[in-house]
Amino acid sequence: MIIADDASTSPLKTPTGSHAPSTSRDDASEIIPPPSYYGSMSDPTISSGSSVPRSPYYQHSRPPPSEQLPSYYVPLQQPSKPPNDRGWSAVKRFARAFLAALIAMLLFSILMDSLATIWRFRSSRNDPWSQLPLPDIDLDGCNAVRWKKVSGYTYDASASLFTDAHASLNISPEERDDLLAMSSRGKDNFPLAARAYLDMPLTDDTFMLIAQGARQSGSLHVTTHSKRGDDQAHATVTVKYLSSSALARTHICPLSSRGIQGLGIRTPTSRASEDLSAQIFVIIELSLPASHASKIDGFQTHLPHYSQYITDMGDVRFSHMYLNGTSSPIHAANVVTDTLVIDTSNAPITGIFNTTSMIQLTTSNAPIDVELGLAHGKESTPTVAFLRSSNAYVLPRPLLLLSDSKAPRYTISAETSNKDIDLTFPTSPLDAAVVTHAKTSNGAARVAVHRAFEGDFVLSTSNAPAVVDESGAEDPTGKGRRRTVWVDSQGADVLVASQVRGAVSWGERRRTYGSSVDITSSNGRVTLIV
């Protein structure tokens, strides 16, 4: 049984002693609150005598009536920090903001690259000529040579020559068929043909062959002639076409101004019409005099979608040669020039090239398989050979030739990606200083130096071994010297080390050498054969 005692007192109901609260306004007024530093007395919370503080952080709130203010100041306990540290939260916020900014910059960069690619593609569709580094030459309104229509089958010698030139390429049968199609581009599908002839004197000017406009492709075949007293260049240009309107829009123009001799082929630049009958195939047969007493100052081609074949030029020499094309192979049976630059894409570069100054060969998505004859002149600068491709192998064979220089110097550099590099030196002067660079990725790199080589080497790769292979070469001087190879590898076993440094010398190791080899790859084996 529960007995309710209404008269009983409870500490909660009737506190006793001096701590009992007063219900009188006069009693409440006797308690003087501390001064307020954060609000005015007009604040409803303070002026009304409310017993509830505004905030646990508000130190000078009016105390409840049940509390007795101490005679000395006692600071309130600071609130504990939340479980998640605010400093760590700031770091996380900064990291998130930085990551977001990085992603935004990456996306912006990808967008700009895409827009630039689209712009270049559309520009090249409108006029491939505009993308080439050419002098300011405009074939519009030129005094074009008249065409003479021909009947019967028109033979293109360069097609069979390219078949022979590419026979040694280490490519699949499918790739070989693509090369053959690229060299001819369906020329046999054009039933109509017209021809024009040009005779051009060879002067100190640069001889140039250019093609401007759209819907044209073709081939160039350069040969020599030895007619006595004939110092002119002869060009036979054959156009294969589908309709008379396509021939009417095709112009062949002689060039003879501003230090340039040669010819140009012009077609409309617009690709708005998708009429296939506007397509043409041009065969250029150029014959240069073999009896020309001095060097031909310069020879340049700017022929997009034209395959280019240069036969053995014999005694013909060039001061400089620049061969430019796109999506078409370039081959030279034998060319001698001081400076050579070949630039194409999606097609191989093959042949034999000789220089006394510089060779630069550049392509993409296709191999480079060449033999280089490098002779050092009397200049102090080294003779340079630079080869670059992508997604295809690079196979140069530099022959370092004897020269008049007492200390011949050479620099050879070969680069590619996703395929192999194989660089071999069949010949070299005894006192030559040779600097060699070979770089690839996701492929193997192999360099076989000549036995006369003395110098430092650095081999570097990842996820594959770096190997130095001693071939047991004999002393090239015939003095019976012993060849010494010093290998300092990063790893306990030389055969599995991914980075190897060392030197090769006939006799004692020297502090410095004039020659060096640097071989770099990733995910592929690197090998130096000494």
Short mmCIF file of C-alpha atoms in Angstrom, two decimals:
data_model
loop_
_atom_site.label_atom_id
_atom_site.label_comp_id
_atom_site.label_asym_id
_atom_site.label_seq_id
_atom_site.Cartn_x
_atom_site.Cartn_y
_atom_site.Cartn_z
CA MET A 1 0.00 0.00 0.00
CA ILE A 2 1.29 3.46 -0.91
CA ILE A 3 0.33 6.25 1.48
CA ALA A 4 0.44 9.73 -0.02
CA ASP A 5 1.59 12.38 2.48
CA ASP A 6 0.68 15.76 1.10
CA ALA A 7 2.19 17.45 4.10
CA SER A 8 5.58 15.85 3.80
CA THR A 9 8.40 17.91 2.53
CA SER A 10 10.93 16.94 -0.11
CA PRO A 11 14.37 18.32 -0.69
CA LEU A 12 13.27 19.04 -4.20
CA LYS A 13 10.13 20.79 -3.12
CA THR A 14 11.20 22.56 0.06
CA PRO A 15 14.93 23.08 0.33
CA THR A 16 16.01 24.28 3.70
CA GLY A 17 18.70 26.53 4.89
CA SER A 18 20.33 29.41 3.17
CA HIS A 19 20.12 27.79 -0.26
CA ALA A 20 16.34 28.07 -0.51
CA PRO A 21 15.36 30.12 -3.49
CA SER A 22 13.36 33.23 -3.04
CA THR A 23 10.25 33.76 -5.05
CA SER A 24 10.25 37.47 -4.32
CA ARG A 25 11.45 39.92 -6.94
CA ASP A 26 13.08 41.91 -4.15
CA ASP A 27 15.12 38.90 -3.06
CA ALA A 28 16.21 38.24 -6.59
CA SER A 29 17.32 41.83 -6.99
CA GLU A 30 19.75 41.46 -4.08
CA ILE A 31 21.93 39.15 -6.20
CA ILE A 32 24.07 41.37 -8.39
CA PRO A 33 25.09 39.54 -11.54
CA PRO A 34 28.61 39.94 -12.89
CA PRO A 35 29.06 42.40 -15.67
CA SER A 36 28.21 41.19 -19.11
CA TYR A 37 30.97 41.40 -21.70
CA TYR A 38 29.14 39.79 -24.57
CA GLY A 39 25.62 41.27 -24.39
CA SER A 40 23.68 44.18 -23.01
CA MET A 41 21.28 44.17 -20.10
CA SER A 42 18.56 44.61 -22.63
CA ASP A 43 19.14 41.01 -23.65
CA PRO A 44 15.88 39.21 -22.82
CA THR A 45 17.74 36.37 -21.23
CA ILE A 46 19.51 38.59 -18.74
CA SER A 47 16.89 41.19 -18.01
CA SER A 48 14.16 38.67 -17.40
CA GLY A 49 16.15 36.81 -14.82
CA SER A 50 15.94 33.55 -16.71
CA SER A 51 17.70 30.69 -15.02
CA VAL A 52 18.76 29.07 -18.33
CA PRO A 53 22.11 30.20 -19.70
CA ARG A 54 22.29 31.19 -23.33
CA SER A 55 25.13 28.80 -24.06
CA PRO A 56 27.58 26.59 -22.21
CA TYR A 57 30.29 28.82 -23.66
CA TYR A 58 28.68 31.97 -22.33
CA GLN A 59 30.67 32.43 -19.13
CA HIS A 60 28.80 35.45 -17.80
CA SER A 61 25.24 34.22 -18.10
CA ARG A 62 22.96 34.98 -15.23
CA PRO A 63 23.28 32.11 -12.70
CA PRO A 64 20.26 30.16 -11.60
CA PRO A 65 18.65 31.37 -8.37
CA SER A 66 19.61 28.13 -6.65
CA GLU A 67 23.33 28.84 -7.06
CA GLN A 68 25.52 30.81 -4.71
CA LEU A 69 28.24 32.79 -6.46
CA PRO A 70 31.66 32.04 -5.03
CA SER A 71 33.72 34.76 -3.48
CA TYR A 72 36.53 34.14 -5.97
CA TYR A 73 36.56 33.65 -9.76
CA VAL A 74 36.33 30.08 -10.95
CA PRO A 75 36.58 29.67 -14.75
CA LEU A 76 34.14 27.32 -16.32
CA GLN A 77 35.53 24.09 -17.69
CA GLN A 78 36.23 24.28 -21.43
CA PRO A 79 34.06 21.98 -23.49
CA SER A 80 35.76 18.86 -24.71
CA LYS A 81 36.64 18.62 -28.40
CA PRO A 82 34.40 16.56 -30.61
CA PRO A 83 35.58 13.07 -31.46
CA ASN A 84 36.81 14.13 -34.89
CA ASP A 85 39.87 16.33 -34.50
CA ARG A 86 39.39 19.66 -36.24
CA GLY A 87 43.01 19.76 -37.44
CA TRP A 88 42.63 16.41 -39.16
CA SER A 89 39.34 17.59 -40.67
CA ALA A 90 41.13 20.61 -42.14
CA VAL A 91 43.75 18.36 -43.71
CA LYS A 92 41.04 16.16 -45.18
CA ARG A 93 39.19 19.18 -46.53
CA PHE A 94 42.36 20.50 -48.13
CA ALA A 95 43.15 17.09 -49.62
CA ARG A 96 39.67 16.81 -51.07
CA ALA A 97 39.84 20.32 -52.53
CA PHE A 98 43.29 19.69 -53.98
CA LEU A 99 42.17 16.39 -55.51
CA ALA A 100 39.09 18.03 -57.01
CA ALA A 101 41.21 20.82 -58.48
CA LEU A 102 43.66 18.29 -59.90
CA ILE A 103 40.88 16.28 -61.52
CA ALA A 104 39.38 19.48 -62.94
CA MET A 105 42.73 20.51 -64.42
CA LEU A 106 43.20 17.04 -65.91
CA LEU A 107 39.76 17.07 -67.50
CA PHE A 108 40.36 20.58 -68.82
CA SER A 109 43.68 19.51 -70.33
CA ILE A 110 42.05 16.49 -72.00
CA LEU A 111 39.29 18.73 -73.36
CA MET A 112 41.75 21.24 -74.79
CA ASP A 113 43.85 18.48 -76.37
CA SER A 114 40.72 16.99 -77.92
CA LEU A 115 39.65 20.36 -79.31
CA ALA A 116 43.13 20.96 -80.70
CA THR A 117 43.14 17.52 -82.32
CA ILE A 118 39.72 18.13 -83.87
CA TRP A 119 40.87 21.52 -85.14
CA ARG A 120 44.04 20.09 -86.67
CA PHE A 121 42.05 17.24 -88.23
CA ARG A 122 39.52 19.59 -89.81
CA SER A 123 42.28 21.90 -90.99
CA SER A 124 44.15 19.02 -92.57
CA ARG A 125 40.95 17.83 -94.23
CA ASN A 126 40.46 21.24 -95.78
CA ASP A 127 44.06 21.62 -96.85
CA PRO A 128 46.85 19.21 -95.86
CA TRP A 129 49.31 21.73 -97.29
CA SER A 130 48.57 24.18 -94.47
CA GLN A 131 50.09 21.78 -91.92
CA LEU A 132 53.49 21.58 -93.60
CA PRO A 133 56.47 23.85 -92.84
CA LEU A 134 56.71 25.29 -96.34
CA PRO A 135 57.71 28.60 -97.88
CA ASP A 136 54.92 30.92 -98.87
CA ILE A 137 54.05 29.38 -102.24
CA ASP A 138 50.59 29.66 -103.75
CA LEU A 139 49.87 27.74 -106.93
CA ASP A 140 46.52 29.44 -107.56
CA GLY A 141 46.54 31.26 -110.86
CA CYS A 142 49.80 29.71 -112.06
CA ASN A 143 50.58 29.28 -115.75
CA ALA A 144 49.67 25.61 -115.81
CA VAL A 145 51.09 23.16 -118.31
CA ARG A 146 48.57 21.60 -120.66
CA TRP A 147 47.70 17.94 -120.29
CA LYS A 148 47.89 15.48 -123.13
CA LYS A 149 45.51 12.57 -122.83
CA VAL A 150 47.02 9.12 -123.21
CA SER A 151 45.47 5.70 -123.64
CA GLY A 152 46.52 2.26 -122.55
CA TYR A 153 48.07 0.95 -119.36
CA THR A 154 50.38 3.35 -117.52
CA TYR A 155 53.21 1.55 -115.74
CA ASP A 156 54.36 2.84 -112.36
CA ALA A 157 57.91 1.60 -111.76
CA SER A 158 57.97 2.68 -108.11
CA ALA A 159 55.31 0.11 -107.13
CA SER A 160 57.51 -2.88 -107.97
CA LEU A 161 60.56 -1.12 -106.54
CA PHE A 162 58.80 -0.66 -103.23
CA THR A 163 57.86 -4.33 -103.22
CA ASP A 164 61.55 -5.23 -103.43
CA ALA A 165 62.58 -2.57 -100.93
CA HIS A 166 60.12 -3.78 -98.31
CA ALA A 167 60.88 -7.47 -98.80
CA SER A 168 63.37 -7.45 -95.90
CA LEU A 169 61.09 -5.70 -93.43
CA ASN A 170 60.24 -7.74 -90.36
CA ILE A 171 56.49 -7.24 -90.67
CA SER A 172 53.46 -9.47 -91.00
CA PRO A 173 51.97 -10.40 -94.41
CA GLU A 174 48.96 -8.22 -93.64
CA GLU A 175 51.19 -5.21 -92.98
CA ARG A 176 53.09 -5.93 -96.19
CA ASP A 177 49.83 -5.92 -98.16
CA ASP A 178 48.90 -2.60 -96.56
CA LEU A 179 52.24 -1.14 -97.63
CA LEU A 180 51.72 -2.28 -101.20
CA ALA A 181 48.26 -0.74 -101.24
CA MET A 182 49.66 2.43 -99.71
CA SER A 183 52.31 2.68 -102.44
CA SER A 184 49.83 2.37 -105.29
CA ARG A 185 46.59 3.59 -103.64
CA GLY A 186 44.39 1.85 -106.19
CA LYS A 187 45.96 3.54 -109.21
CA ASP A 188 44.74 0.72 -111.44
CA ASN A 189 41.15 1.72 -110.66
CA PHE A 190 41.48 4.91 -112.73
CA PRO A 191 40.67 4.16 -116.39
CA LEU A 192 41.68 7.57 -117.80
CA ALA A 193 45.13 9.15 -117.97
CA ALA A 194 46.78 12.37 -119.08
CA ARG A 195 50.43 13.39 -119.20
CA ALA A 196 52.59 16.50 -119.13
CA TYR A 197 56.32 17.09 -119.58
CA LEU A 198 58.59 19.67 -117.99
CA ASP A 199 62.28 20.44 -118.56
CA MET A 200 63.87 22.49 -115.80
CA PRO A 201 67.42 23.84 -115.48
CA LEU A 202 69.41 22.99 -112.37
CA THR A 203 70.70 26.15 -110.75
CA ASP A 204 71.93 27.10 -107.31
CA ASP A 205 68.31 27.27 -106.20
CA THR A 206 66.56 24.57 -104.23
CA PHE A 207 64.72 22.04 -106.38
CA MET A 208 61.24 21.47 -104.96
CA LEU A 209 58.29 19.20 -105.65
CA ILE A 210 55.07 20.15 -103.91
CA ALA A 211 51.43 19.06 -103.95
CA GLN A 212 48.60 21.31 -102.81
CA GLY A 213 44.94 20.49 -102.45
CA ALA A 214 42.64 17.63 -101.62
CA ARG A 215 41.64 14.35 -103.26
CA GLN A 216 45.04 13.60 -104.68
CA SER A 217 47.63 10.94 -103.97
CA GLY A 218 50.43 9.48 -105.97
CA SER A 219 54.02 8.35 -106.24
CA LEU A 220 57.41 9.93 -106.90
CA HIS A 221 60.23 8.07 -108.65
CA VAL A 222 63.60 9.88 -108.83
CA THR A 223 66.28 8.56 -111.22
CA THR A 224 69.32 9.88 -113.10
CA HIS A 225 70.28 10.25 -116.76
CA SER A 226 73.71 10.53 -118.34
CA LYS A 227 73.03 12.29 -121.63
CA ARG A 228 76.07 14.27 -122.71
CA GLY A 229 75.53 17.99 -122.45
CA ASP A 230 72.17 17.56 -120.76
CA ASP A 231 72.26 19.35 -117.41
CA GLN A 232 68.53 19.74 -117.04
CA ALA A 233 66.02 17.95 -114.87
CA HIS A 234 63.24 16.23 -116.76
CA ALA A 235 59.85 15.51 -115.22
CA THR A 236 57.10 13.35 -116.63
CA VAL A 237 53.82 13.76 -114.76
CA THR A 238 50.98 11.33 -115.39
CA VAL A 239 47.55 11.89 -113.87
CA LYS A 240 45.10 9.01 -113.62
CA TYR A 241 41.51 10.09 -113.12
CA LEU A 242 37.86 9.06 -113.33
CA SER A 243 36.16 12.08 -114.92
CA SER A 244 37.15 14.93 -117.21
CA SER A 245 36.06 17.42 -114.55
CA ALA A 246 38.70 16.02 -112.18
CA LEU A 247 41.39 16.54 -114.84
CA ALA A 248 40.17 20.07 -115.50
CA ARG A 249 40.66 20.92 -111.82
CA THR A 250 44.21 19.49 -111.72
CA HIS A 251 47.03 21.88 -112.58
CA ILE A 252 50.77 21.30 -112.88
CA CYS A 253 52.77 24.45 -112.35
CA PRO A 254 56.49 25.13 -112.93
CA LEU A 255 58.22 26.90 -110.05
CA SER A 256 60.92 29.46 -110.77
CA SER A 257 61.09 32.24 -108.23
CA ARG A 258 62.52 33.23 -104.84
CA GLY A 259 65.36 30.73 -104.90
CA ILE A 260 63.14 27.77 -105.83
CA GLN A 261 63.03 25.65 -108.96
CA GLY A 262 60.73 22.71 -109.56
CA LEU A 263 57.07 21.94 -110.03
CA GLY A 264 53.83 21.91 -108.10
CA ILE A 265 50.57 20.04 -108.48
CA ARG A 266 47.39 21.84 -107.51
CA THR A 267 43.86 20.56 -106.91
CA PRO A 268 40.90 22.22 -105.16
CA THR A 269 41.26 22.33 -101.40
CA SER A 270 37.58 21.87 -100.54
CA ARG A 271 36.37 18.45 -99.48
CA ALA A 272 32.75 19.49 -99.24
CA SER A 273 31.84 17.31 -102.19
CA GLU A 274 31.92 13.59 -101.56
CA ASP A 275 32.01 12.82 -105.28
CA LEU A 276 34.58 10.05 -105.67
CA SER A 277 35.07 10.99 -109.31
CA ALA A 278 37.15 13.97 -108.13
CA GLN A 279 39.91 11.66 -106.85
CA ILE A 280 43.13 11.49 -108.88
CA PHE A 281 46.39 9.53 -108.74
CA VAL A 282 49.57 11.30 -109.85
CA ILE A 283 52.77 9.57 -111.00
CA ILE A 284 55.85 11.83 -111.01
CA GLU A 285 58.96 10.52 -112.78
CA LEU A 286 61.89 12.87 -112.20
CA SER A 287 65.29 12.39 -113.85
CA LEU A 288 68.33 14.35 -112.64
CA PRO A 289 71.59 14.67 -114.62
CA ALA A 290 74.25 12.27 -113.36
CA SER A 291 76.95 14.35 -115.03
CA HIS A 292 76.19 17.43 -112.98
CA ALA A 293 79.62 18.81 -112.09
CA SER A 294 78.81 20.21 -108.66
CA LYS A 295 76.40 19.48 -105.86
CA ILE A 296 72.72 20.14 -106.20
CA ASP A 297 72.20 22.83 -103.61
CA GLY A 298 68.94 21.52 -102.21
CA PHE A 299 66.21 19.00 -102.93
CA GLN A 300 62.86 19.18 -101.16
CA THR A 301 59.58 17.33 -101.48
CA HIS A 302 56.29 18.15 -99.79
CA LEU A 303 53.99 15.44 -101.05
CA PRO A 304 51.20 14.35 -98.69
CA HIS A 305 49.93 10.85 -99.54
CA TYR A 306 52.67 10.33 -102.13
CA SER A 307 55.04 7.39 -101.84
CA GLN A 308 58.60 8.48 -102.61
CA TYR A 309 61.29 6.26 -104.12
CA ILE A 310 64.80 7.54 -104.88
CA THR A 311 67.01 5.21 -106.85
CA ASP A 312 70.80 4.94 -106.54
CA MET A 313 71.92 8.47 -107.34
CA GLY A 314 75.51 7.49 -108.17
CA ASP A 315 77.78 10.54 -108.19
CA VAL A 316 74.98 13.03 -107.66
CA ARG A 317 75.46 14.92 -104.39
CA PHE A 318 73.13 17.21 -102.46
CA SER A 319 73.91 19.97 -99.99
CA HIS A 320 70.66 19.30 -98.20
CA MET A 321 67.65 17.08 -98.77
CA TYR A 322 64.23 17.28 -97.12
CA LEU A 323 61.61 14.63 -97.93
CA ASN A 324 58.19 15.21 -96.44
CA GLY A 325 55.09 13.04 -96.74
CA THR A 326 52.13 11.71 -94.79
CA SER A 327 50.82 8.15 -94.65
CA SER A 328 53.24 7.11 -97.39
CA PRO A 329 56.52 5.15 -97.41
CA ILE A 330 59.86 6.73 -98.30
CA HIS A 331 62.81 4.73 -99.65
CA ALA A 332 66.22 5.63 -101.03
CA ALA A 333 68.48 3.06 -102.69
CA ASN A 334 71.54 5.28 -102.15
CA VAL A 335 71.66 8.99 -101.38
CA VAL A 336 74.63 11.19 -100.47
CA THR A 337 73.93 14.54 -98.82
CA ASP A 338 75.38 16.87 -96.23
CA THR A 339 72.09 17.22 -94.38
CA LEU A 340 69.08 14.91 -94.64
CA VAL A 341 65.64 15.21 -93.04
CA ILE A 342 62.85 12.71 -93.74
CA ASP A 343 59.46 13.14 -92.13
CA THR A 344 56.43 10.94 -92.75
CA SER A 345 53.75 9.11 -90.76
CA ASN A 346 52.05 5.71 -90.67
CA ALA A 347 54.58 4.37 -93.16
CA PRO A 348 58.14 3.00 -93.05
CA ILE A 349 61.43 4.68 -93.88
CA THR A 350 63.94 2.36 -95.55
CA GLY A 351 67.11 2.54 -97.62
CA ILE A 352 70.73 3.69 -97.57
CA PHE A 353 71.57 7.25 -96.58
CA ASN A 354 74.99 8.92 -96.39
CA THR A 355 75.81 12.22 -94.72
CA THR A 356 78.70 14.31 -93.49
CA SER A 357 76.65 16.44 -91.11
CA MET A 358 73.19 15.33 -89.95
CA ILE A 359 70.46 12.76 -90.61
CA GLN A 360 67.02 12.94 -89.03
CA LEU A 361 64.41 10.27 -89.78
CA THR A 362 60.95 10.52 -88.23
CA THR A 363 57.81 8.45 -88.70
CA SER A 364 55.04 6.90 -86.59
CA ASN A 365 53.31 3.53 -86.37
CA ALA A 366 55.81 2.09 -88.84
CA PRO A 367 59.38 0.75 -88.75
CA ILE A 368 62.65 2.46 -89.61
CA ASP A 369 65.05 0.01 -91.26
CA VAL A 370 68.05 1.86 -92.68
CA GLU A 371 71.77 1.72 -93.30
CA LEU A 372 73.57 4.95 -92.47
CA GLY A 373 76.94 6.01 -93.83
CA LEU A 374 78.26 8.67 -91.45
CA ALA A 375 81.44 10.58 -92.23
CA HIS A 376 82.78 13.32 -90.00
CA GLY A 377 83.88 16.47 -91.76
CA LYS A 378 86.45 19.00 -90.65
CA GLU A 379 83.95 20.85 -88.47
CA SER A 380 84.20 20.63 -84.70
CA THR A 381 80.56 19.60 -84.31
CA PRO A 382 79.82 15.86 -84.41
CA THR A 383 78.00 14.08 -87.20
CA VAL A 384 74.51 13.37 -85.89
CA ALA A 385 71.95 10.66 -86.70
CA PHE A 386 68.54 10.83 -85.03
CA LEU A 387 65.80 8.25 -85.64
CA ARG A 388 62.35 8.23 -84.06
CA SER A 389 59.23 6.12 -84.50
CA SER A 390 56.39 4.77 -82.38
CA ASN A 391 54.61 1.43 -82.11
CA ALA A 392 57.18 -0.07 -84.47
CA TYR A 393 60.74 -1.30 -84.36
CA VAL A 394 63.80 0.80 -85.20
CA LEU A 395 66.70 -1.00 -86.88
CA PRO A 396 69.59 1.33 -87.83
CA ARG A 397 73.02 0.15 -88.94
CA PRO A 398 75.39 3.13 -88.69
CA LEU A 399 78.63 2.71 -90.63
CA LEU A 400 81.11 5.15 -89.13
CA LEU A 401 83.33 5.95 -92.08
CA LEU A 402 86.92 7.16 -92.25
CA SER A 403 87.28 10.91 -92.60
CA ASP A 404 89.88 13.64 -92.82
CA SER A 405 89.23 14.63 -89.22
CA LYS A 406 91.92 13.59 -86.74
CA ALA A 407 89.31 13.10 -84.01
CA PRO A 408 86.00 12.12 -85.63
CA ARG A 409 82.92 12.54 -83.46
CA TYR A 410 79.49 10.97 -83.86
CA THR A 411 76.18 11.08 -82.01
CA ILE A 412 73.55 8.42 -82.74
CA SER A 413 70.12 8.44 -81.11
CA ALA A 414 67.25 5.99 -81.71
CA GLU A 415 63.82 6.10 -80.05
CA THR A 416 60.55 4.21 -80.31
CA SER A 417 57.77 2.87 -78.10
CA ASN A 418 56.06 -0.49 -77.61
CA LYS A 419 58.58 -2.16 -79.91
CA ASP A 420 62.26 -3.10 -80.04
CA ILE A 421 65.41 -1.21 -80.94
CA ASP A 422 68.37 -3.01 -82.47
CA LEU A 423 71.38 -0.78 -83.10
CA THR A 424 74.55 -2.26 -84.62
CA PHE A 425 77.86 -0.59 -85.59
CA PRO A 426 79.51 -2.61 -88.39
CA THR A 427 82.44 -0.19 -88.90
CA SER A 428 84.17 2.58 -86.96
CA PRO A 429 87.45 4.53 -87.04
CA LEU A 430 89.86 3.55 -84.27
CA ASP A 431 89.97 6.97 -82.65
CA ALA A 432 86.29 7.86 -83.04
CA ALA A 433 84.31 9.37 -80.17
CA VAL A 434 80.83 7.87 -80.37
CA VAL A 435 77.90 8.87 -78.16
CA THR A 436 74.96 6.46 -78.47
CA HIS A 437 71.42 6.71 -77.06
CA ALA A 438 68.79 3.99 -77.45
CA LYS A 439 65.41 4.39 -75.76
CA THR A 440 62.15 2.45 -75.92
CA SER A 441 59.28 1.34 -73.71
CA ASN A 442 57.53 -2.01 -73.43
CA GLY A 443 60.17 -3.43 -75.72
CA ALA A 444 63.72 -4.70 -75.79
CA ALA A 445 66.73 -2.53 -76.59
CA ARG A 446 69.97 -3.95 -77.97
CA VAL A 447 73.17 -2.13 -78.92
CA ALA A 448 76.20 -3.86 -80.43
CA VAL A 449 79.17 -1.48 -80.42
CA HIS A 450 82.18 -1.81 -82.69
CA ARG A 451 85.22 -3.50 -81.24
CA ALA A 452 87.11 -0.19 -81.38
CA PHE A 453 84.70 1.26 -78.82
CA GLU A 454 86.16 2.47 -75.53
CA GLY A 455 83.89 4.29 -73.12
CA ASP A 456 81.31 4.30 -70.36
CA PHE A 457 77.91 2.64 -70.50
CA VAL A 458 74.64 2.89 -68.57
CA LEU A 459 71.87 0.31 -68.94
CA SER A 460 68.51 0.90 -67.30
CA THR A 461 65.16 -0.90 -67.43
CA SER A 462 62.37 -2.18 -65.21
CA ASN A 463 60.83 -5.62 -64.70
CA ALA A 464 63.53 -7.09 -66.94
CA PRO A 465 67.28 -7.73 -66.87
CA ALA A 466 70.06 -5.43 -68.05
CA VAL A 467 72.85 -7.51 -69.56
CA VAL A 468 76.41 -6.84 -70.74
CA ASP A 469 77.51 -9.47 -73.25
CA GLU A 470 81.23 -9.79 -73.92
CA SER A 471 81.71 -11.04 -77.45
CA GLY A 472 85.44 -11.70 -77.14
CA ALA A 473 86.51 -9.09 -79.68
CA GLU A 474 90.11 -8.91 -80.85
CA ASP A 475 92.30 -5.81 -80.67
CA PRO A 476 91.47 -3.72 -83.77
CA THR A 477 95.00 -2.28 -83.80
CA GLY A 478 96.58 -5.74 -84.02
CA LYS A 479 98.78 -5.09 -80.98
CA GLY A 480 97.32 -7.94 -78.97
CA ARG A 481 95.88 -5.76 -76.24
CA ARG A 482 93.43 -7.26 -73.80
CA ARG A 483 89.95 -5.84 -73.59
CA THR A 484 88.63 -5.20 -70.10
CA VAL A 485 84.99 -4.69 -69.13
CA TRP A 486 84.15 -3.21 -65.73
CA VAL A 487 80.57 -3.79 -64.61
CA ASP A 488 79.06 -2.14 -61.54
CA SER A 489 75.46 -3.39 -61.30
CA GLN A 490 72.70 -2.53 -58.86
CA GLY A 491 71.88 -6.01 -57.65
CA ALA A 492 73.64 -9.10 -56.43
CA ASP A 493 73.48 -10.88 -59.77
CA VAL A 494 74.50 -9.11 -62.97
CA LEU A 495 72.14 -11.27 -65.02
CA VAL A 496 69.05 -10.02 -63.21
CA ALA A 497 70.11 -6.46 -62.37
CA SER A 498 67.82 -3.83 -63.86
CA GLN A 499 70.46 -1.09 -63.81
CA VAL A 500 74.06 -1.59 -64.85
CA ARG A 501 76.93 0.86 -65.09
CA GLY A 502 80.46 0.27 -66.23
CA ALA A 503 83.17 0.92 -68.77
CA VAL A 504 84.97 -0.79 -71.63
CA SER A 505 88.63 -0.23 -72.38
CA TRP A 506 91.59 -1.71 -74.20
CA GLY A 507 94.06 -1.84 -71.33
CA GLU A 508 93.73 0.01 -68.04
CA ARG A 509 90.55 1.83 -67.13
CA ARG A 510 90.69 5.56 -67.68
CA ARG A 511 88.93 8.27 -65.73
CA THR A 512 87.17 9.80 -68.73
CA TYR A 513 86.28 8.62 -72.22
CA GLY A 514 85.07 10.36 -75.32
CA SER A 515 82.52 7.64 -76.06
CA SER A 516 79.47 6.45 -74.14
CA VAL A 517 76.39 4.24 -74.49
CA ASP A 518 73.05 4.87 -72.79
CA ILE A 519 70.33 2.21 -73.21
CA THR A 520 66.91 2.71 -71.60
CA SER A 521 63.71 0.69 -71.63
CA SER A 522 60.79 -0.31 -69.45
CA ASN A 523 59.30 -3.78 -69.20
CA GLY A 524 61.91 -4.94 -71.68
CA ARG A 525 65.37 -6.44 -71.70
CA VAL A 526 68.33 -4.16 -72.43
CA THR A 527 71.55 -5.62 -73.82
CA LEU A 528 74.96 -4.19 -74.61
CA ILE A 529 77.28 -6.31 -76.76
CA VAL A 530 80.94 -5.31 -76.49
#
